[in-house]
Amino acid sequence: MKILDWYILKRYLGTFGVLILLFIPIGIVVDLSEKVDDMIENEAPLDAILLYYLDFTIYFANLLFPILLFLSIIWFTSKLANNTEVIAFLSSGVSFTRFLRPYIIGATIVCSVALLFSLYLFPNASEGYNEFKYAYLKKGRETRITKDVYTQINDNEFIYATNFRPENKSAQNFTLEHFEGEDLKFKISARRIKFNDSTYTLSNYLRRDIGEREDQFVRKSSYDTIMPFDIEALTPVNYIAETLDYNELNEFIEQEKKKGSGLINTYLVVAYKRWSIPISAFILTIIAVSVSAMKRRGGMGVNLAIGIVIAFGYIFMDKIFGTIAEKSTFSPLLAVWFSNIVFSILAIILLRKAKR
């Protein structure tokens, strides 16, 4: 790697790192100022608060990573352009494509680190962040569906409950139906079901076995048995997909597909974003260099203004199409990658213009 590559690469990574280190404390201060009253009111312990802000740092950095990367590239590249360093590089016989090489190397490093965070580190931070939020900041708000729970637990069995209480692992008006093909073979119902370590206790238990001529009934006031499901899996918390690493999330999505979950699109959006956001580092890098490599009237301020508009346009489009996919039948894959596709086209157009 030549001097030019090291010179730009150090600025690429250094400016991005400094920008993250500047924005994270600001984010923590703003968040603390908004939520300190709730923390005091709900008596959040100090160690839980410290862990929350550790998780918040990772959560916040992952959330703002594209816009911070984009602005950092525009910042230092605009400085190079204003100091006529870009002109000096290109005048020495270096092509614009060759000038881009250290930027692409930097984007590769950032993308690799972002993938590591997105696939494995971010889920743990998200779990701690959300658990603290619902325990101390949104106390009393439901984190999952608890009324009229209906789900398929495997290929043959369906369960239903009118009132699920995750805090004590119980449910009211429980029903389990077992099918073989399209035929109902037996049905279990109970006024209440409660999980006890390894077994379930069913109150007012009734089992009905469907016969060819007549049905068989078994009634008991209380009955302990083993059930083919985990009561926690009846209705996962609404942020469950964010808390699972890449392999766990894929397994979870397959299980939810078998159950016929209505939240599949939401889970798929989370899964696809694990890849799309880190990959955006390459697209945003090319756009940022193409926009800021030219010396403009108005200096760095004009480049930053253009950059902010483009960056927020990217974030806005990403959020809009992600929400559309979650709330409709629109393809989650297309929704998540749509902003990358559109901005890839923009990157090609701006790159060709910059080369001239």
mmCIF file of C-alpha atoms in Angstrom:
data_model
loop_
_atom_site.group_PDB
_atom_site.id
_atom_site.type_symbol
_atom_site.label_atom_id
_atom_site.label_comp_id
_atom_site.label_asym_id
_atom_site.label_seq_id
_atom_site.Cartn_x
_atom_site.Cartn_y
_atom_site.Cartn_z
ATOM 1 C CA MET A 1 0.000 0.000 0.000
ATOM 2 C CA LYS A 2 1.422 3.382 -1.029
ATOM 3 C CA ILE A 3 1.704 6.643 0.883
ATOM 4 C CA LEU A 4 -1.473 8.005 -0.752
ATOM 5 C CA ASP A 5 -3.461 4.967 0.415
ATOM 6 C CA TRP A 6 -2.224 5.219 4.005
ATOM 7 C CA TYR A 7 -2.795 8.967 4.073
ATOM 8 C CA ILE A 8 -6.460 8.697 3.031
ATOM 9 C CA LEU A 9 -7.173 5.463 4.937
ATOM 10 C CA LYS A 10 -5.945 6.934 8.238
ATOM 11 C CA ARG A 11 -8.160 9.964 7.713
ATOM 12 C CA TYR A 12 -11.117 7.746 6.692
ATOM 13 C CA LEU A 13 -10.985 5.573 9.819
ATOM 14 C CA GLY A 14 -9.771 8.324 12.139
ATOM 15 C CA THR A 15 -12.482 10.841 11.248
ATOM 16 C CA PHE A 16 -15.201 8.180 11.461
ATOM 17 C CA GLY A 17 -13.932 7.040 14.870
ATOM 18 C CA VAL A 18 -13.731 10.598 16.213
ATOM 19 C CA LEU A 19 -17.258 11.372 14.989
ATOM 20 C CA ILE A 20 -18.633 8.285 16.768
ATOM 21 C CA LEU A 21 -16.778 9.201 19.974
ATOM 22 C CA LEU A 22 -18.236 12.721 19.770
ATOM 23 C CA PHE A 23 -21.838 11.746 19.047
ATOM 24 C CA ILE A 24 -22.192 8.872 21.527
ATOM 25 C CA PRO A 25 -21.641 11.037 24.650
ATOM 26 C CA ILE A 26 -24.073 13.581 23.211
ATOM 27 C CA GLY A 27 -26.617 10.811 22.665
ATOM 28 C CA ILE A 28 -26.131 9.539 26.218
ATOM 29 C CA VAL A 29 -26.559 13.035 27.720
ATOM 30 C CA VAL A 30 -29.719 13.714 25.683
ATOM 31 C CA ASP A 31 -31.178 10.301 26.538
ATOM 32 C CA LEU A 32 -30.365 10.672 30.238
ATOM 33 C CA SER A 33 -31.893 14.140 30.422
ATOM 34 C CA GLU A 34 -35.136 12.790 28.916
ATOM 35 C CA LYS A 35 -35.378 9.653 31.053
ATOM 36 C CA VAL A 36 -33.795 10.516 34.411
ATOM 37 C CA ASP A 37 -37.207 11.273 35.984
ATOM 38 C CA ASP A 38 -38.568 7.855 34.965
ATOM 39 C CA MET A 39 -35.421 6.143 36.279
ATOM 40 C CA ILE A 40 -35.798 7.867 39.674
ATOM 41 C CA GLU A 41 -39.549 7.267 39.822
ATOM 42 C CA ASN A 42 -39.179 3.550 39.037
ATOM 43 C CA GLU A 43 -36.108 3.198 41.309
ATOM 44 C CA ALA A 44 -33.737 1.891 38.658
ATOM 45 C CA PRO A 45 -30.539 0.633 40.367
ATOM 46 C CA LEU A 46 -27.228 2.254 39.426
ATOM 47 C CA ASP A 47 -25.658 -0.948 38.069
ATOM 48 C CA ALA A 48 -28.693 -1.487 35.793
ATOM 49 C CA ILE A 49 -28.398 2.109 34.529
ATOM 50 C CA LEU A 50 -24.688 1.690 33.782
ATOM 51 C CA LEU A 51 -25.340 -1.557 31.894
ATOM 52 C CA TYR A 52 -28.211 0.147 30.049
ATOM 53 C CA TYR A 53 -25.898 2.892 28.784
ATOM 54 C CA LEU A 54 -23.283 0.362 27.765
ATOM 55 C CA ASP A 55 -25.949 -1.362 25.673
ATOM 56 C CA PHE A 56 -27.254 2.033 24.541
ATOM 57 C CA THR A 57 -23.796 2.922 23.198
ATOM 58 C CA ILE A 58 -23.736 -0.147 20.925
ATOM 59 C CA TYR A 59 -27.420 0.282 19.997
ATOM 60 C CA PHE A 60 -26.958 3.982 19.216
ATOM 61 C CA ALA A 61 -23.751 3.437 17.215
ATOM 62 C CA ASN A 62 -25.392 0.714 15.107
ATOM 63 C CA LEU A 63 -28.425 2.908 14.477
ATOM 64 C CA LEU A 64 -26.457 5.989 13.355
ATOM 65 C CA PHE A 65 -23.551 4.188 11.704
ATOM 66 C CA PRO A 66 -24.548 4.981 8.062
ATOM 67 C CA ILE A 67 -25.120 8.704 8.581
ATOM 68 C CA LEU A 68 -21.988 9.166 10.739
ATOM 69 C CA LEU A 69 -19.829 7.334 8.201
ATOM 70 C CA PHE A 70 -21.258 9.391 5.363
ATOM 71 C CA LEU A 71 -20.721 12.723 7.099
ATOM 72 C CA SER A 72 -17.198 11.814 8.234
ATOM 73 C CA ILE A 73 -16.146 11.008 4.641
ATOM 74 C CA ILE A 74 -17.635 14.243 3.337
ATOM 75 C CA TRP A 75 -15.901 16.190 6.117
ATOM 76 C CA PHE A 76 -12.337 15.020 5.537
ATOM 77 C CA THR A 77 -12.635 14.709 1.735
ATOM 78 C CA SER A 78 -13.958 18.282 1.539
ATOM 79 C CA LYS A 79 -10.923 19.393 3.541
ATOM 80 C CA LEU A 80 -8.669 17.611 1.036
ATOM 81 C CA ALA A 81 -10.494 19.334 -1.824
ATOM 82 C CA ASN A 82 -10.345 22.784 -0.200
ATOM 83 C CA ASN A 83 -6.603 22.361 0.372
ATOM 84 C CA THR A 84 -6.298 21.412 -3.349
ATOM 85 C CA GLU A 85 -4.854 18.042 -2.276
ATOM 86 C CA VAL A 86 -7.352 16.141 -4.445
ATOM 87 C CA ILE A 87 -6.281 18.193 -7.474
ATOM 88 C CA ALA A 88 -2.637 17.481 -6.645
ATOM 89 C CA PHE A 89 -3.319 13.729 -6.444
ATOM 90 C CA LEU A 90 -5.192 13.652 -9.760
ATOM 91 C CA SER A 91 -2.678 15.966 -11.489
ATOM 92 C CA SER A 92 0.139 13.570 -10.613
ATOM 93 C CA GLY A 93 -1.397 10.993 -12.933
ATOM 94 C CA VAL A 94 -3.566 9.158 -10.414
ATOM 95 C CA SER A 95 -6.954 8.274 -11.929
ATOM 96 C CA PHE A 96 -10.137 8.935 -9.963
ATOM 97 C CA THR A 97 -10.734 5.176 -9.763
ATOM 98 C CA ARG A 98 -7.254 4.714 -8.247
ATOM 99 C CA PHE A 99 -7.949 7.633 -5.900
ATOM 100 C CA LEU A 100 -11.017 5.702 -4.671
ATOM 101 C CA ARG A 101 -9.026 2.595 -3.685
ATOM 102 C CA PRO A 102 -8.183 3.581 -0.071
ATOM 103 C CA TYR A 103 -11.810 4.616 0.408
ATOM 104 C CA ILE A 104 -12.979 1.165 -0.699
ATOM 105 C CA ILE A 105 -10.418 -0.467 1.618
ATOM 106 C CA GLY A 106 -11.744 1.689 4.464
ATOM 107 C CA ALA A 107 -15.345 0.776 3.571
ATOM 108 C CA THR A 108 -14.373 -2.912 3.622
ATOM 109 C CA ILE A 109 -12.917 -2.574 7.130
ATOM 110 C CA VAL A 110 -15.944 -0.634 8.401
ATOM 111 C CA CYS A 111 -18.356 -3.073 6.722
ATOM 112 C CA SER A 112 -16.598 -6.077 8.305
ATOM 113 C CA VAL A 113 -16.734 -4.550 11.791
ATOM 114 C CA ALA A 114 -20.356 -3.457 11.254
ATOM 115 C CA LEU A 115 -21.290 -7.002 10.182
ATOM 116 C CA LEU A 116 -19.705 -8.423 13.335
ATOM 117 C CA PHE A 117 -21.682 -5.964 15.447
ATOM 118 C CA SER A 118 -24.913 -6.444 13.494
ATOM 119 C CA LEU A 119 -24.868 -10.244 13.434
ATOM 120 C CA TYR A 120 -23.559 -11.028 16.922
ATOM 121 C CA LEU A 121 -22.853 -8.070 19.268
ATOM 122 C CA PHE A 122 -25.845 -5.825 18.559
ATOM 123 C CA PRO A 123 -28.436 -8.517 19.537
ATOM 124 C CA ASN A 124 -27.030 -8.779 23.083
ATOM 125 C CA ALA A 125 -27.003 -4.990 23.426
ATOM 126 C CA SER A 126 -30.540 -4.767 22.049
ATOM 127 C CA GLU A 127 -31.779 -7.314 24.574
ATOM 128 C CA GLY A 128 -30.336 -5.387 27.527
ATOM 129 C CA TYR A 129 -31.493 -2.053 26.087
ATOM 130 C CA ASN A 130 -35.100 -3.209 25.593
ATOM 131 C CA GLU A 131 -35.342 -5.102 28.879
ATOM 132 C CA PHE A 132 -34.272 -2.004 30.824
ATOM 133 C CA LYS A 133 -36.618 0.200 28.790
ATOM 134 C CA TYR A 134 -39.693 -1.911 29.536
ATOM 135 C CA ALA A 135 -38.686 -2.577 33.142
ATOM 136 C CA TYR A 136 -37.959 1.008 34.206
ATOM 137 C CA LEU A 137 -38.907 3.462 31.440
ATOM 138 C CA LYS A 138 -42.117 1.975 30.058
ATOM 139 C CA LYS A 139 -43.185 0.119 33.166
ATOM 140 C CA GLY A 140 -46.576 -1.523 32.815
ATOM 141 C CA ARG A 141 -46.638 -1.503 29.019
ATOM 142 C CA GLU A 142 -47.152 -4.883 27.417
ATOM 143 C CA THR A 143 -44.213 -6.228 25.457
ATOM 144 C CA ARG A 144 -46.188 -9.004 23.766
ATOM 145 C CA ILE A 145 -49.710 -10.088 22.819
ATOM 146 C CA THR A 146 -51.430 -11.517 25.910
ATOM 147 C CA LYS A 147 -55.099 -11.721 24.875
ATOM 148 C CA ASP A 148 -56.665 -14.161 22.432
ATOM 149 C CA VAL A 149 -53.398 -15.959 21.733
ATOM 150 C CA TYR A 150 -53.677 -18.445 18.861
ATOM 151 C CA THR A 151 -50.686 -20.205 17.347
ATOM 152 C CA GLN A 152 -49.518 -23.388 15.634
ATOM 153 C CA ILE A 153 -46.816 -25.112 17.703
ATOM 154 C CA ASN A 154 -45.903 -27.866 15.221
ATOM 155 C CA ASP A 155 -47.197 -29.510 12.055
ATOM 156 C CA ASN A 156 -50.151 -31.136 13.830
ATOM 157 C CA GLU A 157 -51.075 -29.054 16.876
ATOM 158 C CA PHE A 158 -52.668 -25.678 17.519
ATOM 159 C CA ILE A 159 -53.153 -23.904 20.835
ATOM 160 C CA TYR A 160 -55.401 -21.074 21.998
ATOM 161 C CA ALA A 161 -55.674 -19.054 25.207
ATOM 162 C CA THR A 162 -57.726 -15.963 26.085
ATOM 163 C CA ASN A 163 -55.398 -14.455 28.667
ATOM 164 C CA PHE A 164 -51.676 -15.221 28.778
ATOM 165 C CA ARG A 165 -49.689 -13.996 31.792
ATOM 166 C CA PRO A 166 -45.931 -14.306 31.131
ATOM 167 C CA GLU A 167 -44.977 -13.008 34.589
ATOM 168 C CA ASN A 168 -46.355 -16.145 36.301
ATOM 169 C CA LYS A 169 -46.292 -18.446 33.251
ATOM 170 C CA SER A 170 -50.000 -19.111 33.138
ATOM 171 C CA ALA A 171 -52.925 -18.723 30.732
ATOM 172 C CA GLN A 172 -56.721 -18.822 30.933
ATOM 173 C CA ASN A 173 -59.239 -20.801 28.823
ATOM 174 C CA PHE A 174 -56.561 -22.967 27.254
ATOM 175 C CA THR A 175 -57.231 -25.253 24.272
ATOM 176 C CA LEU A 176 -54.952 -27.660 22.375
ATOM 177 C CA GLU A 177 -56.155 -29.319 19.148
ATOM 178 C CA HIS A 178 -54.304 -32.211 17.512
ATOM 179 C CA PHE A 179 -54.845 -32.858 13.796
ATOM 180 C CA GLU A 180 -53.657 -35.635 11.510
ATOM 181 C CA GLY A 181 -54.037 -34.333 8.012
ATOM 182 C CA GLU A 182 -57.347 -32.468 8.048
ATOM 183 C CA ASP A 183 -58.925 -34.673 10.744
ATOM 184 C CA LEU A 184 -59.177 -33.568 14.372
ATOM 185 C CA LYS A 185 -57.997 -36.504 16.534
ATOM 186 C CA PHE A 186 -58.215 -35.076 20.040
ATOM 187 C CA LYS A 187 -58.793 -31.829 21.866
ATOM 188 C CA ILE A 188 -57.585 -30.767 25.326
ATOM 189 C CA SER A 189 -59.138 -27.841 27.165
ATOM 190 C CA ALA A 190 -58.663 -26.323 30.617
ATOM 191 C CA ARG A 191 -59.924 -23.300 32.487
ATOM 192 C CA ARG A 192 -56.331 -22.494 33.451
ATOM 193 C CA ILE A 193 -52.844 -23.769 32.574
ATOM 194 C CA LYS A 194 -49.710 -23.031 34.599
ATOM 195 C CA PHE A 195 -46.101 -24.025 34.029
ATOM 196 C CA ASN A 196 -44.238 -25.504 37.034
ATOM 197 C CA ASP A 197 -40.524 -26.081 36.408
ATOM 198 C CA SER A 198 -40.912 -29.055 34.040
ATOM 199 C CA THR A 199 -44.642 -29.870 33.984
ATOM 200 C CA TYR A 200 -47.931 -28.079 33.355
ATOM 201 C CA THR A 201 -50.872 -28.010 35.743
ATOM 202 C CA LEU A 202 -54.273 -27.861 34.022
ATOM 203 C CA SER A 203 -57.350 -26.871 36.071
ATOM 204 C CA ASN A 204 -60.761 -28.226 35.038
ATOM 205 C CA TYR A 205 -59.019 -30.533 32.571
ATOM 206 C CA LEU A 206 -61.035 -32.059 29.714
ATOM 207 C CA ARG A 207 -59.716 -34.332 26.973
ATOM 208 C CA ARG A 208 -61.923 -35.304 24.066
ATOM 209 C CA ASP A 209 -60.764 -38.113 21.740
ATOM 210 C CA ILE A 210 -62.608 -38.107 18.436
ATOM 211 C CA GLY A 211 -63.901 -41.575 17.488
ATOM 212 C CA GLU A 212 -65.502 -42.881 14.339
ATOM 213 C CA ARG A 213 -68.863 -43.410 16.060
ATOM 214 C CA GLU A 214 -68.573 -41.745 19.423
ATOM 215 C CA ASP A 215 -66.116 -39.578 21.293
ATOM 216 C CA GLN A 216 -64.261 -40.456 24.478
ATOM 217 C CA PHE A 217 -64.059 -37.922 27.344
ATOM 218 C CA VAL A 218 -61.654 -37.666 30.273
ATOM 219 C CA ARG A 219 -62.369 -35.074 32.992
ATOM 220 C CA LYS A 220 -60.225 -34.085 35.968
ATOM 221 C CA SER A 221 -60.370 -31.126 38.347
ATOM 222 C CA SER A 222 -56.557 -30.840 38.188
ATOM 223 C CA TYR A 223 -54.097 -32.633 35.965
ATOM 224 C CA ASP A 224 -50.285 -32.473 35.734
ATOM 225 C CA THR A 225 -48.736 -33.306 32.375
ATOM 226 C CA ILE A 226 -45.990 -32.481 29.869
ATOM 227 C CA MET A 227 -46.856 -30.299 26.889
ATOM 228 C CA PRO A 228 -45.034 -30.114 23.512
ATOM 229 C CA PHE A 229 -44.339 -26.385 23.735
ATOM 230 C CA ASP A 230 -42.563 -23.763 25.815
ATOM 231 C CA ILE A 231 -45.063 -21.392 27.399
ATOM 232 C CA GLU A 232 -42.666 -18.481 26.802
ATOM 233 C CA ALA A 233 -42.954 -19.195 23.073
ATOM 234 C CA LEU A 234 -46.718 -18.653 23.021
ATOM 235 C CA THR A 235 -46.195 -14.996 22.126
ATOM 236 C CA PRO A 236 -42.588 -13.771 21.838
ATOM 237 C CA VAL A 237 -41.803 -10.248 23.047
ATOM 238 C CA ASN A 238 -42.281 -7.683 20.292
ATOM 239 C CA TYR A 239 -38.526 -6.986 20.087
ATOM 240 C CA ILE A 240 -37.449 -10.657 20.073
ATOM 241 C CA ALA A 241 -35.933 -10.547 16.560
ATOM 242 C CA GLU A 242 -33.509 -7.774 17.568
ATOM 243 C CA THR A 243 -32.157 -9.861 20.457
ATOM 244 C CA LEU A 244 -31.222 -12.984 18.476
ATOM 245 C CA ASP A 245 -27.894 -13.487 16.736
ATOM 246 C CA TYR A 246 -27.791 -14.437 13.065
ATOM 247 C CA ASN A 247 -28.144 -18.219 13.471
ATOM 248 C CA GLU A 248 -30.762 -17.967 16.229
ATOM 249 C CA LEU A 249 -32.782 -15.485 14.186
ATOM 250 C CA ASN A 250 -32.871 -17.771 11.138
ATOM 251 C CA GLU A 251 -34.044 -20.695 13.291
ATOM 252 C CA PHE A 252 -36.642 -18.496 14.987
ATOM 253 C CA ILE A 253 -38.021 -17.284 11.637
ATOM 254 C CA GLU A 254 -38.368 -20.880 10.395
ATOM 255 C CA GLN A 255 -40.267 -21.822 13.564
ATOM 256 C CA GLU A 256 -42.552 -18.795 13.249
ATOM 257 C CA LYS A 257 -43.253 -19.634 9.599
ATOM 258 C CA LYS A 258 -44.439 -23.085 10.659
ATOM 259 C CA LYS A 259 -46.677 -21.466 13.259
ATOM 260 C CA GLY A 260 -48.155 -19.123 10.670
ATOM 261 C CA SER A 261 -47.115 -16.042 12.648
ATOM 262 C CA GLY A 262 -48.508 -12.735 11.403
ATOM 263 C CA LEU A 263 -45.229 -11.001 12.301
ATOM 264 C CA ILE A 264 -43.032 -12.868 9.807
ATOM 265 C CA ASN A 265 -42.472 -9.752 7.699
ATOM 266 C CA THR A 266 -41.297 -7.824 10.768
ATOM 267 C CA TYR A 267 -38.775 -10.557 11.602
ATOM 268 C CA LEU A 268 -37.574 -10.768 7.980
ATOM 269 C CA VAL A 269 -37.021 -7.000 7.849
ATOM 270 C CA VAL A 270 -34.773 -7.272 10.921
ATOM 271 C CA ALA A 271 -32.897 -10.229 9.398
ATOM 272 C CA TYR A 272 -32.289 -8.563 6.030
ATOM 273 C CA LYS A 273 -31.162 -5.291 7.667
ATOM 274 C CA ARG A 274 -28.388 -7.213 9.438
ATOM 275 C CA TRP A 275 -26.730 -7.347 5.993
ATOM 276 C CA SER A 276 -28.080 -4.319 4.129
ATOM 277 C CA ILE A 277 -26.917 -1.662 6.605
ATOM 278 C CA PRO A 278 -23.247 -2.787 6.736
ATOM 279 C CA ILE A 279 -23.169 -3.184 2.929
ATOM 280 C CA SER A 280 -24.390 0.408 2.623
ATOM 281 C CA ALA A 281 -20.887 1.483 3.721
ATOM 282 C CA PHE A 282 -19.645 0.937 0.145
ATOM 283 C CA ILE A 283 -22.539 2.819 -1.462
ATOM 284 C CA LEU A 284 -22.387 5.777 0.914
ATOM 285 C CA THR A 285 -18.598 5.954 0.601
ATOM 286 C CA ILE A 286 -18.733 6.284 -3.194
ATOM 287 C CA ILE A 287 -21.505 8.905 -2.993
ATOM 288 C CA ALA A 288 -19.656 10.898 -0.325
ATOM 289 C CA VAL A 289 -16.375 10.955 -2.272
ATOM 290 C CA SER A 290 -18.138 11.854 -5.528
ATOM 291 C CA VAL A 291 -19.967 14.756 -3.852
ATOM 292 C CA SER A 292 -17.071 16.172 -1.824
ATOM 293 C CA ALA A 293 -13.998 15.620 -4.027
ATOM 294 C CA MET A 294 -14.774 18.788 -6.001
ATOM 295 C CA LYS A 295 -13.820 22.195 -4.645
ATOM 296 C CA ARG A 296 -16.985 24.308 -4.522
ATOM 297 C CA ARG A 297 -17.896 27.889 -3.876
ATOM 298 C CA GLY A 298 -19.048 28.047 -0.283
ATOM 299 C CA GLY A 299 -16.433 25.503 0.731
ATOM 300 C CA MET A 300 -17.032 22.614 3.086
ATOM 301 C CA GLY A 301 -20.437 23.913 4.224
ATOM 302 C CA VAL A 302 -22.022 23.288 0.827
ATOM 303 C CA ASN A 303 -20.683 19.721 0.715
ATOM 304 C CA LEU A 304 -21.908 19.031 4.237
ATOM 305 C CA ALA A 305 -25.352 20.427 3.408
ATOM 306 C CA ILE A 306 -25.600 18.195 0.327
ATOM 307 C CA GLY A 307 -24.339 15.251 2.384
ATOM 308 C CA ILE A 308 -26.864 15.757 5.167
ATOM 309 C CA VAL A 309 -29.737 15.887 2.654
ATOM 310 C CA ILE A 310 -28.551 12.680 0.951
ATOM 311 C CA ALA A 311 -27.895 10.881 4.264
ATOM 312 C CA PHE A 312 -31.292 11.719 5.716
ATOM 313 C CA GLY A 313 -32.900 10.806 2.403
ATOM 314 C CA TYR A 314 -31.291 7.362 2.685
ATOM 315 C CA ILE A 315 -32.432 6.901 6.303
ATOM 316 C CA PHE A 316 -35.947 8.159 5.501
ATOM 317 C CA MET A 317 -36.357 5.806 2.541
ATOM 318 C CA ASP A 318 -35.003 2.878 4.556
ATOM 319 C CA LYS A 319 -37.464 3.512 7.408
ATOM 320 C CA ILE A 320 -40.469 4.113 5.136
ATOM 321 C CA PHE A 321 -40.061 0.949 3.085
ATOM 322 C CA GLY A 322 -39.232 -1.120 6.179
ATOM 323 C CA THR A 323 -42.490 0.015 7.789
ATOM 324 C CA ILE A 324 -44.456 -0.680 4.592
ATOM 325 C CA ALA A 325 -43.104 -4.249 4.516
ATOM 326 C CA GLU A 326 -43.982 -4.818 8.195
ATOM 327 C CA LYS A 327 -47.553 -3.562 7.784
ATOM 328 C CA SER A 328 -48.408 -5.054 4.379
ATOM 329 C CA THR A 329 -47.659 -7.904 1.991
ATOM 330 C CA PHE A 330 -44.854 -5.941 0.291
ATOM 331 C CA SER A 331 -41.699 -8.048 -0.103
ATOM 332 C CA PRO A 332 -39.434 -7.531 2.967
ATOM 333 C CA LEU A 333 -36.336 -8.329 0.884
ATOM 334 C CA LEU A 334 -37.152 -5.670 -1.703
ATOM 335 C CA ALA A 335 -38.202 -3.173 0.976
ATOM 336 C CA VAL A 336 -34.944 -3.511 2.899
ATOM 337 C CA TRP A 337 -32.685 -3.383 -0.158
ATOM 338 C CA PHE A 338 -34.689 -0.756 -2.060
ATOM 339 C CA SER A 339 -32.790 2.213 -0.598
ATOM 340 C CA ASN A 340 -29.457 0.485 -1.355
ATOM 341 C CA ILE A 341 -30.571 -0.151 -4.942
ATOM 342 C CA VAL A 342 -31.719 3.453 -5.471
ATOM 343 C CA PHE A 343 -28.603 4.936 -3.893
ATOM 344 C CA SER A 344 -26.369 2.520 -5.829
ATOM 345 C CA ILE A 345 -27.778 4.020 -9.018
ATOM 346 C CA LEU A 346 -27.173 7.496 -7.581
ATOM 347 C CA ALA A 347 -23.600 6.473 -6.671
ATOM 348 C CA ILE A 348 -22.910 5.356 -10.268
ATOM 349 C CA ILE A 349 -24.294 8.617 -11.692
ATOM 350 C CA LEU A 350 -22.313 10.799 -9.263
ATOM 351 C CA LEU A 351 -19.151 8.757 -9.772
ATOM 352 C CA ARG A 352 -19.305 9.180 -13.553
ATOM 353 C CA LYS A 353 -19.866 12.904 -13.103
ATOM 354 C CA ALA A 354 -16.933 13.174 -10.668
ATOM 355 C CA LYS A 355 -14.586 11.363 -13.078
ATOM 356 C CA ARG A 356 -15.159 14.051 -15.668
#
